[in-house]
Amino acid sequence: SVPWGVLFVFLNDFLAQDKGLSVAKATLIISIFGVGAAVGGIAGGILGQKVYNKYSPSALPLLMATAQVVAVPFMCAVVRSNYEAAWMPLILPTIFITGAVASIAGTNVRFILINVNHPTTRGAAMSILSLFNNVGRGIGPVIVSIFVRYFHERESGFVAATYCWGVSGILMGGMYLTVEADERRAS
């Protein structure tokens, strides 16, 4: 949730104030990220289902982990880029790809959660996921603020926050070890 705090709470202002973009261009960049996230959510769900069906349940956490880790350099490029007019044609596809790749895990984590819980506890499990997601969205900007304060500048703080996607990816990859046994216990 920490990098999402950068995106939706701070990035628009950062692009306008620190990178010198107009508010309209900064908003366009955030909007393109949102379109990428929507496309990635749909495509990631379809891809996740295909990976699950074709390979195994344990392949799905590897897809999620890979997507989270791959999102890091793309988001770092968005934060660190020089936003002169010549760079804009590169930034727009980069932010779209960032949104698409970063949203793959969120779509598929629900799929895994449903499969590893008994039908009688799925509602409670989804509620707990929703609670943690919402708390994370609230705490994410606070953590980003701590990073910014520690590094004494927003750019480095935002990059540090982006690395949280990498940590999340590593943790998701760990599900590879248990997801099949968890599914068997839930069925």
Short mmCIF file of N, CA and C in Angstrom, two decimals:
data_model
loop_
_atom_site.label_atom_id
_atom_site.label_comp_id
_atom_site.label_asym_id
_atom_site.label_seq_id
_atom_site.Cartn_x
_atom_site.Cartn_y
_atom_site.Cartn_z
N SER A 1 0.80 -1.22 0.00
CA SER A 1 0.00 0.00 0.00
C SER A 1 0.84 1.27 0.00
N VAL A 2 2.09 1.18 0.41
CA VAL A 2 2.92 2.39 0.52
C VAL A 2 3.12 3.07 -0.84
N PRO A 3 3.52 2.36 -1.90
CA PRO A 3 3.68 3.05 -3.18
C PRO A 3 2.37 3.64 -3.71
N TRP A 4 1.26 3.01 -3.39
CA TRP A 4 -0.03 3.56 -3.81
C TRP A 4 -0.27 4.90 -3.12
N GLY A 5 0.25 5.05 -1.90
CA GLY A 5 0.17 6.34 -1.21
C GLY A 5 0.93 7.42 -1.96
N VAL A 6 2.08 7.05 -2.52
CA VAL A 6 2.84 8.00 -3.34
C VAL A 6 2.00 8.40 -4.54
N LEU A 7 1.43 7.41 -5.20
CA LEU A 7 0.72 7.68 -6.45
C LEU A 7 -0.48 8.58 -6.26
N PHE A 8 -1.33 8.22 -5.34
CA PHE A 8 -2.61 8.91 -5.26
C PHE A 8 -2.63 10.08 -4.29
N VAL A 9 -1.66 10.18 -3.41
CA VAL A 9 -1.65 11.28 -2.47
C VAL A 9 -0.62 12.35 -2.86
N PHE A 10 0.56 11.92 -3.29
CA PHE A 10 1.65 12.86 -3.48
C PHE A 10 2.10 13.10 -4.92
N LEU A 11 1.89 12.15 -5.82
CA LEU A 11 2.54 12.23 -7.12
C LEU A 11 2.09 13.44 -7.94
N ASN A 12 0.81 13.75 -7.92
CA ASN A 12 0.34 14.88 -8.71
C ASN A 12 1.04 16.17 -8.27
N ASP A 13 1.07 16.41 -6.98
CA ASP A 13 1.74 17.61 -6.46
C ASP A 13 3.24 17.57 -6.74
N PHE A 14 3.85 16.41 -6.59
CA PHE A 14 5.28 16.26 -6.85
C PHE A 14 5.62 16.60 -8.29
N LEU A 15 4.82 16.07 -9.22
CA LEU A 15 5.08 16.34 -10.63
C LEU A 15 4.90 17.82 -10.96
N ALA A 16 3.92 18.46 -10.35
CA ALA A 16 3.68 19.88 -10.61
C ALA A 16 4.72 20.77 -9.92
N GLN A 17 5.02 20.48 -8.68
CA GLN A 17 5.91 21.35 -7.91
C GLN A 17 7.40 21.06 -8.13
N ASP A 18 7.77 19.80 -8.06
CA ASP A 18 9.19 19.44 -8.12
C ASP A 18 9.69 19.20 -9.54
N LYS A 19 8.83 18.71 -10.40
CA LYS A 19 9.24 18.39 -11.77
C LYS A 19 8.82 19.45 -12.78
N GLY A 20 8.07 20.44 -12.33
CA GLY A 20 7.76 21.58 -13.18
C GLY A 20 6.66 21.36 -14.20
N LEU A 21 5.86 20.34 -14.04
CA LEU A 21 4.76 20.11 -14.98
C LEU A 21 3.57 21.00 -14.60
N SER A 22 2.75 21.26 -15.57
CA SER A 22 1.50 21.95 -15.27
C SER A 22 0.61 20.97 -14.50
N VAL A 23 -0.36 21.49 -13.79
CA VAL A 23 -1.28 20.62 -13.07
C VAL A 23 -2.02 19.72 -14.05
N ALA A 24 -2.35 20.24 -15.22
CA ALA A 24 -3.05 19.42 -16.23
C ALA A 24 -2.18 18.25 -16.68
N LYS A 25 -0.89 18.48 -16.94
CA LYS A 25 -0.01 17.38 -17.37
C LYS A 25 0.22 16.38 -16.24
N ALA A 26 0.38 16.88 -15.02
CA ALA A 26 0.55 15.98 -13.88
C ALA A 26 -0.70 15.11 -13.70
N THR A 27 -1.86 15.72 -13.86
CA THR A 27 -3.12 14.97 -13.73
C THR A 27 -3.26 13.96 -14.86
N LEU A 28 -2.81 14.33 -16.06
CA LEU A 28 -2.83 13.39 -17.19
C LEU A 28 -1.99 12.16 -16.87
N ILE A 29 -0.83 12.37 -16.29
CA ILE A 29 0.06 11.24 -15.96
C ILE A 29 -0.62 10.33 -14.94
N ILE A 30 -1.23 10.90 -13.91
CA ILE A 30 -1.94 10.09 -12.91
C ILE A 30 -3.12 9.36 -13.57
N SER A 31 -3.81 10.02 -14.48
CA SER A 31 -4.94 9.39 -15.17
C SER A 31 -4.48 8.22 -16.02
N ILE A 32 -3.36 8.38 -16.69
CA ILE A 32 -2.84 7.28 -17.52
C ILE A 32 -2.43 6.11 -16.63
N PHE A 33 -1.88 6.40 -15.46
CA PHE A 33 -1.60 5.33 -14.51
C PHE A 33 -2.90 4.60 -14.17
N GLY A 34 -3.97 5.34 -13.90
CA GLY A 34 -5.25 4.73 -13.56
C GLY A 34 -5.80 3.86 -14.67
N VAL A 35 -5.67 4.33 -15.91
CA VAL A 35 -6.11 3.52 -17.06
C VAL A 35 -5.26 2.24 -17.14
N GLY A 36 -3.96 2.39 -16.95
CA GLY A 36 -3.07 1.22 -16.94
C GLY A 36 -3.46 0.24 -15.84
N ALA A 37 -3.80 0.78 -14.66
CA ALA A 37 -4.20 -0.09 -13.54
C ALA A 37 -5.50 -0.83 -13.86
N ALA A 38 -6.43 -0.16 -14.52
CA ALA A 38 -7.68 -0.82 -14.90
C ALA A 38 -7.42 -1.92 -15.92
N VAL A 39 -6.63 -1.61 -16.93
CA VAL A 39 -6.29 -2.61 -17.94
C VAL A 39 -5.51 -3.76 -17.30
N GLY A 40 -4.55 -3.43 -16.45
CA GLY A 40 -3.76 -4.46 -15.78
C GLY A 40 -4.59 -5.31 -14.84
N GLY A 41 -5.58 -4.71 -14.20
CA GLY A 41 -6.45 -5.48 -13.32
C GLY A 41 -7.24 -6.52 -14.09
N ILE A 42 -7.79 -6.11 -15.23
CA ILE A 42 -8.57 -7.04 -16.05
C ILE A 42 -7.65 -8.09 -16.70
N ALA A 43 -6.60 -7.61 -17.37
CA ALA A 43 -5.68 -8.53 -18.04
C ALA A 43 -4.95 -9.42 -17.03
N GLY A 44 -4.61 -8.85 -15.87
CA GLY A 44 -3.93 -9.63 -14.84
C GLY A 44 -4.81 -10.74 -14.28
N GLY A 45 -6.11 -10.46 -14.16
CA GLY A 45 -7.03 -11.50 -13.71
C GLY A 45 -7.14 -12.63 -14.72
N ILE A 46 -7.22 -12.26 -15.98
CA ILE A 46 -7.29 -13.27 -17.04
C ILE A 46 -5.99 -14.07 -17.10
N LEU A 47 -4.87 -13.36 -17.06
CA LEU A 47 -3.56 -14.04 -17.08
C LEU A 47 -3.39 -14.92 -15.85
N GLY A 48 -3.79 -14.42 -14.69
CA GLY A 48 -3.70 -15.22 -13.46
C GLY A 48 -4.50 -16.50 -13.55
N GLN A 49 -5.70 -16.41 -14.11
CA GLN A 49 -6.52 -17.61 -14.27
C GLN A 49 -5.85 -18.61 -15.20
N LYS A 50 -5.28 -18.10 -16.30
CA LYS A 50 -4.61 -19.00 -17.26
C LYS A 50 -3.38 -19.66 -16.62
N VAL A 51 -2.60 -18.88 -15.88
CA VAL A 51 -1.41 -19.43 -15.20
C VAL A 51 -1.84 -20.50 -14.20
N TYR A 52 -2.87 -20.21 -13.44
CA TYR A 52 -3.38 -21.14 -12.44
C TYR A 52 -3.85 -22.44 -13.10
N ASN A 53 -4.62 -22.31 -14.18
CA ASN A 53 -5.17 -23.50 -14.86
C ASN A 53 -4.10 -24.29 -15.60
N LYS A 54 -3.19 -23.61 -16.27
CA LYS A 54 -2.22 -24.29 -17.11
C LYS A 54 -1.07 -24.91 -16.31
N TYR A 55 -0.62 -24.23 -15.29
CA TYR A 55 0.56 -24.70 -14.55
C TYR A 55 0.16 -25.31 -13.22
N SER A 56 -0.05 -24.49 -12.24
CA SER A 56 -0.43 -24.99 -10.92
C SER A 56 -0.83 -23.81 -10.05
N PRO A 57 -1.49 -24.09 -8.93
CA PRO A 57 -1.82 -22.99 -8.02
C PRO A 57 -0.58 -22.24 -7.53
N SER A 58 0.53 -22.94 -7.39
CA SER A 58 1.74 -22.27 -6.88
C SER A 58 2.40 -21.36 -7.91
N ALA A 59 1.99 -21.47 -9.18
CA ALA A 59 2.54 -20.57 -10.20
C ALA A 59 1.94 -19.17 -10.07
N LEU A 60 0.73 -19.07 -9.53
CA LEU A 60 0.08 -17.77 -9.41
C LEU A 60 0.83 -16.82 -8.47
N PRO A 61 1.28 -17.25 -7.30
CA PRO A 61 2.07 -16.33 -6.48
C PRO A 61 3.37 -15.89 -7.16
N LEU A 62 3.93 -16.74 -8.00
CA LEU A 62 5.14 -16.34 -8.73
C LEU A 62 4.82 -15.24 -9.74
N LEU A 63 3.68 -15.34 -10.40
CA LEU A 63 3.24 -14.28 -11.31
C LEU A 63 3.06 -12.97 -10.53
N MET A 64 2.37 -13.05 -9.41
CA MET A 64 2.13 -11.86 -8.59
C MET A 64 3.44 -11.25 -8.10
N ALA A 65 4.33 -12.09 -7.62
CA ALA A 65 5.62 -11.61 -7.12
C ALA A 65 6.42 -10.94 -8.22
N THR A 66 6.44 -11.57 -9.38
CA THR A 66 7.18 -11.00 -10.51
C THR A 66 6.61 -9.65 -10.90
N ALA A 67 5.29 -9.54 -10.95
CA ALA A 67 4.66 -8.27 -11.31
C ALA A 67 5.01 -7.18 -10.32
N GLN A 68 4.98 -7.50 -9.04
CA GLN A 68 5.31 -6.49 -8.02
C GLN A 68 6.76 -6.02 -8.16
N VAL A 69 7.67 -6.95 -8.36
CA VAL A 69 9.08 -6.60 -8.47
C VAL A 69 9.34 -5.81 -9.76
N VAL A 70 8.68 -6.21 -10.85
CA VAL A 70 8.87 -5.51 -12.13
C VAL A 70 8.32 -4.08 -12.06
N ALA A 71 7.29 -3.85 -11.26
CA ALA A 71 6.71 -2.51 -11.14
C ALA A 71 7.70 -1.51 -10.53
N VAL A 72 8.64 -1.99 -9.71
CA VAL A 72 9.56 -1.10 -9.00
C VAL A 72 10.40 -0.24 -9.95
N PRO A 73 11.15 -0.82 -10.90
CA PRO A 73 11.96 0.05 -11.75
C PRO A 73 11.13 0.99 -12.63
N PHE A 74 9.93 0.55 -13.02
CA PHE A 74 9.07 1.42 -13.81
C PHE A 74 8.64 2.64 -12.98
N MET A 75 8.22 2.39 -11.74
CA MET A 75 7.79 3.50 -10.90
C MET A 75 8.97 4.40 -10.55
N CYS A 76 10.13 3.81 -10.31
CA CYS A 76 11.33 4.62 -10.03
C CYS A 76 11.65 5.51 -11.23
N ALA A 77 11.46 4.99 -12.44
CA ALA A 77 11.71 5.80 -13.64
C ALA A 77 10.74 6.97 -13.70
N VAL A 78 9.50 6.75 -13.32
CA VAL A 78 8.51 7.83 -13.32
C VAL A 78 8.91 8.91 -12.32
N VAL A 79 9.36 8.50 -11.14
CA VAL A 79 9.73 9.45 -10.10
C VAL A 79 11.01 10.19 -10.45
N ARG A 80 11.98 9.50 -10.99
CA ARG A 80 13.30 10.09 -11.22
C ARG A 80 13.44 10.81 -12.57
N SER A 81 12.48 10.67 -13.45
CA SER A 81 12.61 11.20 -14.81
C SER A 81 12.70 12.72 -14.86
N ASN A 82 13.34 13.17 -15.92
CA ASN A 82 13.39 14.58 -16.26
C ASN A 82 12.19 14.84 -17.16
N TYR A 83 11.33 15.73 -16.77
CA TYR A 83 10.07 15.92 -17.47
C TYR A 83 10.10 17.04 -18.50
N GLU A 84 11.17 17.13 -19.24
CA GLU A 84 11.20 18.06 -20.36
C GLU A 84 10.31 17.50 -21.45
N ALA A 85 9.92 18.34 -22.37
CA ALA A 85 8.99 17.94 -23.43
C ALA A 85 9.47 16.71 -24.19
N ALA A 86 10.78 16.58 -24.38
CA ALA A 86 11.32 15.45 -25.12
C ALA A 86 11.09 14.13 -24.40
N TRP A 87 10.95 14.17 -23.09
CA TRP A 87 10.78 12.94 -22.31
C TRP A 87 9.34 12.48 -22.23
N MET A 88 8.40 13.36 -22.47
CA MET A 88 6.99 13.02 -22.29
C MET A 88 6.55 11.80 -23.10
N PRO A 89 6.98 11.63 -24.35
CA PRO A 89 6.55 10.41 -25.07
C PRO A 89 7.04 9.12 -24.41
N LEU A 90 8.10 9.18 -23.63
CA LEU A 90 8.58 7.99 -22.91
C LEU A 90 7.86 7.80 -21.58
N ILE A 91 7.50 8.90 -20.94
CA ILE A 91 6.87 8.82 -19.63
C ILE A 91 5.46 8.24 -19.71
N LEU A 92 4.71 8.63 -20.72
CA LEU A 92 3.32 8.19 -20.80
C LEU A 92 3.20 6.66 -20.91
N PRO A 93 3.95 5.99 -21.80
CA PRO A 93 3.87 4.52 -21.79
C PRO A 93 4.44 3.91 -20.50
N THR A 94 5.45 4.55 -19.94
CA THR A 94 6.04 4.02 -18.71
C THR A 94 5.04 4.04 -17.56
N ILE A 95 4.30 5.13 -17.43
CA ILE A 95 3.33 5.20 -16.33
C ILE A 95 2.16 4.25 -16.60
N PHE A 96 1.79 4.07 -17.85
CA PHE A 96 0.73 3.10 -18.19
C PHE A 96 1.17 1.68 -17.80
N ILE A 97 2.39 1.32 -18.20
CA ILE A 97 2.93 -0.01 -17.87
C ILE A 97 3.02 -0.18 -16.36
N THR A 98 3.45 0.86 -15.66
CA THR A 98 3.54 0.80 -14.20
C THR A 98 2.19 0.45 -13.60
N GLY A 99 1.16 1.16 -14.03
CA GLY A 99 -0.19 0.88 -13.52
C GLY A 99 -0.65 -0.52 -13.84
N ALA A 100 -0.39 -0.95 -15.08
CA ALA A 100 -0.83 -2.28 -15.50
C ALA A 100 -0.13 -3.38 -14.70
N VAL A 101 1.16 -3.27 -14.57
CA VAL A 101 1.93 -4.32 -13.88
C VAL A 101 1.66 -4.31 -12.38
N ALA A 102 1.58 -3.12 -11.80
CA ALA A 102 1.39 -3.02 -10.35
C ALA A 102 0.03 -3.55 -9.89
N SER A 103 -0.95 -3.56 -10.77
CA SER A 103 -2.29 -3.99 -10.36
C SER A 103 -2.53 -5.49 -10.51
N ILE A 104 -1.61 -6.20 -11.10
CA ILE A 104 -1.78 -7.65 -11.30
C ILE A 104 -1.90 -8.39 -9.97
N ALA A 105 -1.08 -8.04 -9.02
CA ALA A 105 -1.09 -8.75 -7.74
C ALA A 105 -2.40 -8.53 -6.99
N GLY A 106 -2.88 -7.30 -6.97
CA GLY A 106 -4.11 -7.00 -6.24
C GLY A 106 -5.32 -7.76 -6.75
N THR A 107 -5.36 -7.97 -8.05
CA THR A 107 -6.46 -8.73 -8.65
C THR A 107 -6.39 -10.19 -8.23
N ASN A 108 -5.20 -10.74 -8.24
CA ASN A 108 -5.04 -12.19 -8.01
C ASN A 108 -4.96 -12.57 -6.54
N VAL A 109 -4.64 -11.65 -5.66
CA VAL A 109 -4.56 -12.00 -4.25
C VAL A 109 -5.95 -12.40 -3.73
N ARG A 110 -6.98 -11.79 -4.25
CA ARG A 110 -8.34 -12.16 -3.85
C ARG A 110 -8.68 -13.58 -4.31
N PHE A 111 -8.25 -13.91 -5.50
CA PHE A 111 -8.46 -15.24 -6.06
C PHE A 111 -7.80 -16.29 -5.15
N ILE A 112 -6.57 -16.04 -4.76
CA ILE A 112 -5.88 -16.97 -3.86
C ILE A 112 -6.58 -17.05 -2.52
N LEU A 113 -6.97 -15.91 -1.98
CA LEU A 113 -7.62 -15.89 -0.67
C LEU A 113 -8.91 -16.70 -0.67
N ILE A 114 -9.67 -16.60 -1.73
CA ILE A 114 -10.91 -17.39 -1.83
C ILE A 114 -10.58 -18.88 -1.86
N ASN A 115 -9.54 -19.26 -2.59
CA ASN A 115 -9.20 -20.67 -2.75
C ASN A 115 -8.60 -21.31 -1.51
N VAL A 116 -8.01 -20.54 -0.63
CA VAL A 116 -7.35 -21.14 0.53
C VAL A 116 -8.19 -21.05 1.80
N ASN A 117 -9.44 -20.60 1.67
CA ASN A 117 -10.33 -20.52 2.82
C ASN A 117 -11.57 -21.38 2.58
N HIS A 118 -12.07 -21.98 3.65
CA HIS A 118 -13.31 -22.75 3.57
C HIS A 118 -14.45 -21.80 3.19
N PRO A 119 -15.46 -22.32 2.50
CA PRO A 119 -16.59 -21.46 2.12
C PRO A 119 -17.22 -20.74 3.31
N THR A 120 -17.19 -21.35 4.47
CA THR A 120 -17.82 -20.72 5.64
C THR A 120 -17.00 -19.56 6.21
N THR A 121 -15.75 -19.44 5.81
CA THR A 121 -14.91 -18.36 6.34
C THR A 121 -14.44 -17.37 5.28
N ARG A 122 -14.86 -17.57 4.04
CA ARG A 122 -14.40 -16.69 2.95
C ARG A 122 -14.83 -15.24 3.15
N GLY A 123 -16.03 -15.05 3.62
CA GLY A 123 -16.51 -13.68 3.85
C GLY A 123 -15.66 -12.96 4.88
N ALA A 124 -15.34 -13.66 5.96
CA ALA A 124 -14.50 -13.06 6.99
C ALA A 124 -13.09 -12.80 6.47
N ALA A 125 -12.56 -13.73 5.68
CA ALA A 125 -11.22 -13.55 5.11
C ALA A 125 -11.19 -12.34 4.18
N MET A 126 -12.21 -12.18 3.35
CA MET A 126 -12.26 -11.03 2.44
C MET A 126 -12.42 -9.73 3.22
N SER A 127 -13.16 -9.77 4.32
CA SER A 127 -13.31 -8.58 5.17
C SER A 127 -11.98 -8.18 5.79
N ILE A 128 -11.22 -9.17 6.23
CA ILE A 128 -9.90 -8.89 6.80
C ILE A 128 -8.97 -8.30 5.74
N LEU A 129 -9.01 -8.86 4.53
CA LEU A 129 -8.22 -8.30 3.44
C LEU A 129 -8.61 -6.85 3.18
N SER A 130 -9.90 -6.58 3.13
CA SER A 130 -10.38 -5.22 2.90
C SER A 130 -9.93 -4.28 4.02
N LEU A 131 -9.99 -4.76 5.25
CA LEU A 131 -9.54 -3.96 6.38
C LEU A 131 -8.06 -3.61 6.25
N PHE A 132 -7.24 -4.60 5.96
CA PHE A 132 -5.80 -4.36 5.83
C PHE A 132 -5.50 -3.45 4.64
N ASN A 133 -6.24 -3.62 3.54
CA ASN A 133 -6.05 -2.74 2.38
C ASN A 133 -6.35 -1.30 2.75
N ASN A 134 -7.46 -1.09 3.45
CA ASN A 134 -7.85 0.28 3.81
C ASN A 134 -6.92 0.88 4.85
N VAL A 135 -6.51 0.10 5.81
CA VAL A 135 -5.54 0.60 6.79
C VAL A 135 -4.22 0.93 6.09
N GLY A 136 -3.82 0.06 5.17
CA GLY A 136 -2.58 0.31 4.42
C GLY A 136 -2.65 1.58 3.60
N ARG A 137 -3.80 1.84 3.01
CA ARG A 137 -3.97 3.08 2.24
C ARG A 137 -3.87 4.31 3.14
N GLY A 138 -4.33 4.15 4.37
CA GLY A 138 -4.24 5.27 5.32
C GLY A 138 -2.84 5.45 5.87
N ILE A 139 -2.18 4.34 6.16
CA ILE A 139 -0.83 4.41 6.73
C ILE A 139 0.21 4.66 5.66
N GLY A 140 -0.06 4.23 4.43
CA GLY A 140 0.90 4.41 3.33
C GLY A 140 1.42 5.83 3.21
N PRO A 141 0.55 6.84 3.15
CA PRO A 141 1.05 8.21 3.06
C PRO A 141 1.87 8.64 4.27
N VAL A 142 1.54 8.11 5.44
CA VAL A 142 2.34 8.43 6.63
C VAL A 142 3.75 7.86 6.49
N ILE A 143 3.85 6.63 6.02
CA ILE A 143 5.16 6.01 5.82
C ILE A 143 5.94 6.76 4.75
N VAL A 144 5.26 7.16 3.67
CA VAL A 144 5.92 7.94 2.63
C VAL A 144 6.46 9.24 3.23
N SER A 145 5.68 9.88 4.06
CA SER A 145 6.12 11.12 4.71
C SER A 145 7.36 10.89 5.57
N ILE A 146 7.40 9.77 6.24
CA ILE A 146 8.58 9.43 7.05
C ILE A 146 9.80 9.25 6.16
N PHE A 147 9.63 8.55 5.02
CA PHE A 147 10.74 8.38 4.07
C PHE A 147 11.22 9.74 3.55
N VAL A 148 10.29 10.60 3.20
CA VAL A 148 10.64 11.93 2.68
C VAL A 148 11.41 12.72 3.74
N ARG A 149 10.93 12.65 4.94
CA ARG A 149 11.62 13.37 6.02
C ARG A 149 13.02 12.80 6.26
N TYR A 150 13.15 11.49 6.21
CA TYR A 150 14.44 10.84 6.42
C TYR A 150 15.44 11.24 5.34
N PHE A 151 15.00 11.24 4.09
CA PHE A 151 15.90 11.54 2.96
C PHE A 151 16.01 13.04 2.67
N HIS A 152 15.21 13.85 3.33
CA HIS A 152 15.23 15.31 3.18
C HIS A 152 14.85 15.78 1.79
N GLU A 153 14.21 14.93 1.02
CA GLU A 153 13.71 15.33 -0.30
C GLU A 153 12.65 14.33 -0.74
N ARG A 154 11.73 14.80 -1.53
CA ARG A 154 10.62 13.93 -1.92
C ARG A 154 11.04 12.84 -2.90
N GLU A 155 11.88 13.15 -3.85
CA GLU A 155 12.23 12.16 -4.88
C GLU A 155 12.83 10.90 -4.26
N SER A 156 13.82 11.04 -3.41
CA SER A 156 14.43 9.86 -2.78
C SER A 156 13.46 9.15 -1.84
N GLY A 157 12.63 9.91 -1.16
CA GLY A 157 11.62 9.31 -0.29
C GLY A 157 10.61 8.49 -1.07
N PHE A 158 10.22 9.01 -2.24
CA PHE A 158 9.26 8.29 -3.07
C PHE A 158 9.88 7.03 -3.65
N VAL A 159 11.14 7.10 -4.03
CA VAL A 159 11.83 5.91 -4.54
C VAL A 159 11.92 4.85 -3.44
N ALA A 160 12.26 5.27 -2.24
CA ALA A 160 12.33 4.32 -1.11
C ALA A 160 10.96 3.68 -0.88
N ALA A 161 9.91 4.47 -0.99
CA ALA A 161 8.56 3.93 -0.81
C ALA A 161 8.23 2.92 -1.91
N THR A 162 8.70 3.19 -3.12
CA THR A 162 8.45 2.29 -4.24
C THR A 162 9.07 0.92 -4.01
N TYR A 163 10.19 0.87 -3.31
CA TYR A 163 10.82 -0.41 -3.01
C TYR A 163 9.92 -1.31 -2.17
N CYS A 164 8.92 -0.74 -1.53
CA CYS A 164 7.99 -1.57 -0.77
C CYS A 164 7.25 -2.55 -1.67
N TRP A 165 7.06 -2.19 -2.95
CA TRP A 165 6.48 -3.15 -3.89
C TRP A 165 7.40 -4.37 -4.03
N GLY A 166 8.70 -4.14 -4.03
CA GLY A 166 9.65 -5.24 -4.11
C GLY A 166 9.56 -6.15 -2.90
N VAL A 167 9.46 -5.55 -1.71
CA VAL A 167 9.30 -6.34 -0.48
C VAL A 167 8.00 -7.13 -0.54
N SER A 168 6.95 -6.47 -0.99
CA SER A 168 5.66 -7.15 -1.14
C SER A 168 5.77 -8.32 -2.12
N GLY A 169 6.49 -8.10 -3.21
CA GLY A 169 6.69 -9.17 -4.19
C GLY A 169 7.41 -10.37 -3.60
N ILE A 170 8.41 -10.10 -2.80
CA ILE A 170 9.15 -11.20 -2.16
C ILE A 170 8.22 -11.98 -1.23
N LEU A 171 7.42 -11.26 -0.46
CA LEU A 171 6.49 -11.93 0.45
C LEU A 171 5.44 -12.73 -0.33
N MET A 172 4.96 -12.17 -1.43
CA MET A 172 4.00 -12.90 -2.25
C MET A 172 4.64 -14.16 -2.84
N GLY A 173 5.87 -14.05 -3.25
CA GLY A 173 6.59 -15.20 -3.78
C GLY A 173 6.66 -16.33 -2.77
N GLY A 174 6.69 -15.99 -1.49
CA GLY A 174 6.72 -17.00 -0.44
C GLY A 174 5.47 -17.87 -0.40
N MET A 175 4.38 -17.35 -0.93
CA MET A 175 3.15 -18.15 -0.98
C MET A 175 3.32 -19.37 -1.87
N TYR A 176 4.29 -19.31 -2.76
CA TYR A 176 4.60 -20.44 -3.64
C TYR A 176 4.78 -21.72 -2.82
N LEU A 177 5.35 -21.59 -1.65
CA LEU A 177 5.68 -22.74 -0.82
C LEU A 177 4.47 -23.37 -0.14
N THR A 178 3.38 -22.61 0.02
CA THR A 178 2.27 -23.12 0.82
C THR A 178 0.91 -23.15 0.14
N VAL A 179 0.75 -22.46 -0.97
CA VAL A 179 -0.59 -22.26 -1.52
C VAL A 179 -1.27 -23.57 -1.93
N GLU A 180 -0.56 -24.51 -2.48
CA GLU A 180 -1.20 -25.76 -2.89
C GLU A 180 -1.69 -26.56 -1.68
N ALA A 181 -0.88 -26.64 -0.64
CA ALA A 181 -1.32 -27.34 0.57
C ALA A 181 -2.48 -26.61 1.23
N ASP A 182 -2.44 -25.28 1.21
CA ASP A 182 -3.53 -24.50 1.78
C ASP A 182 -4.84 -24.73 1.02
N GLU A 183 -4.76 -24.82 -0.30
CA GLU A 183 -5.96 -25.11 -1.08
C GLU A 183 -6.52 -26.49 -0.77
N ARG A 184 -5.64 -27.48 -0.62
CA ARG A 184 -6.10 -28.83 -0.31
C ARG A 184 -6.82 -28.85 1.04
N ARG A 185 -6.28 -28.13 2.01
CA ARG A 185 -6.92 -28.08 3.34
C ARG A 185 -8.28 -27.39 3.29
N ALA A 186 -8.44 -26.43 2.39
CA ALA A 186 -9.68 -25.67 2.31
C ALA A 186 -10.78 -26.41 1.54
N SER A 187 -10.39 -27.40 0.75
CA SER A 187 -11.42 -28.09 -0.05
C SER A 187 -12.06 -29.24 0.68
#
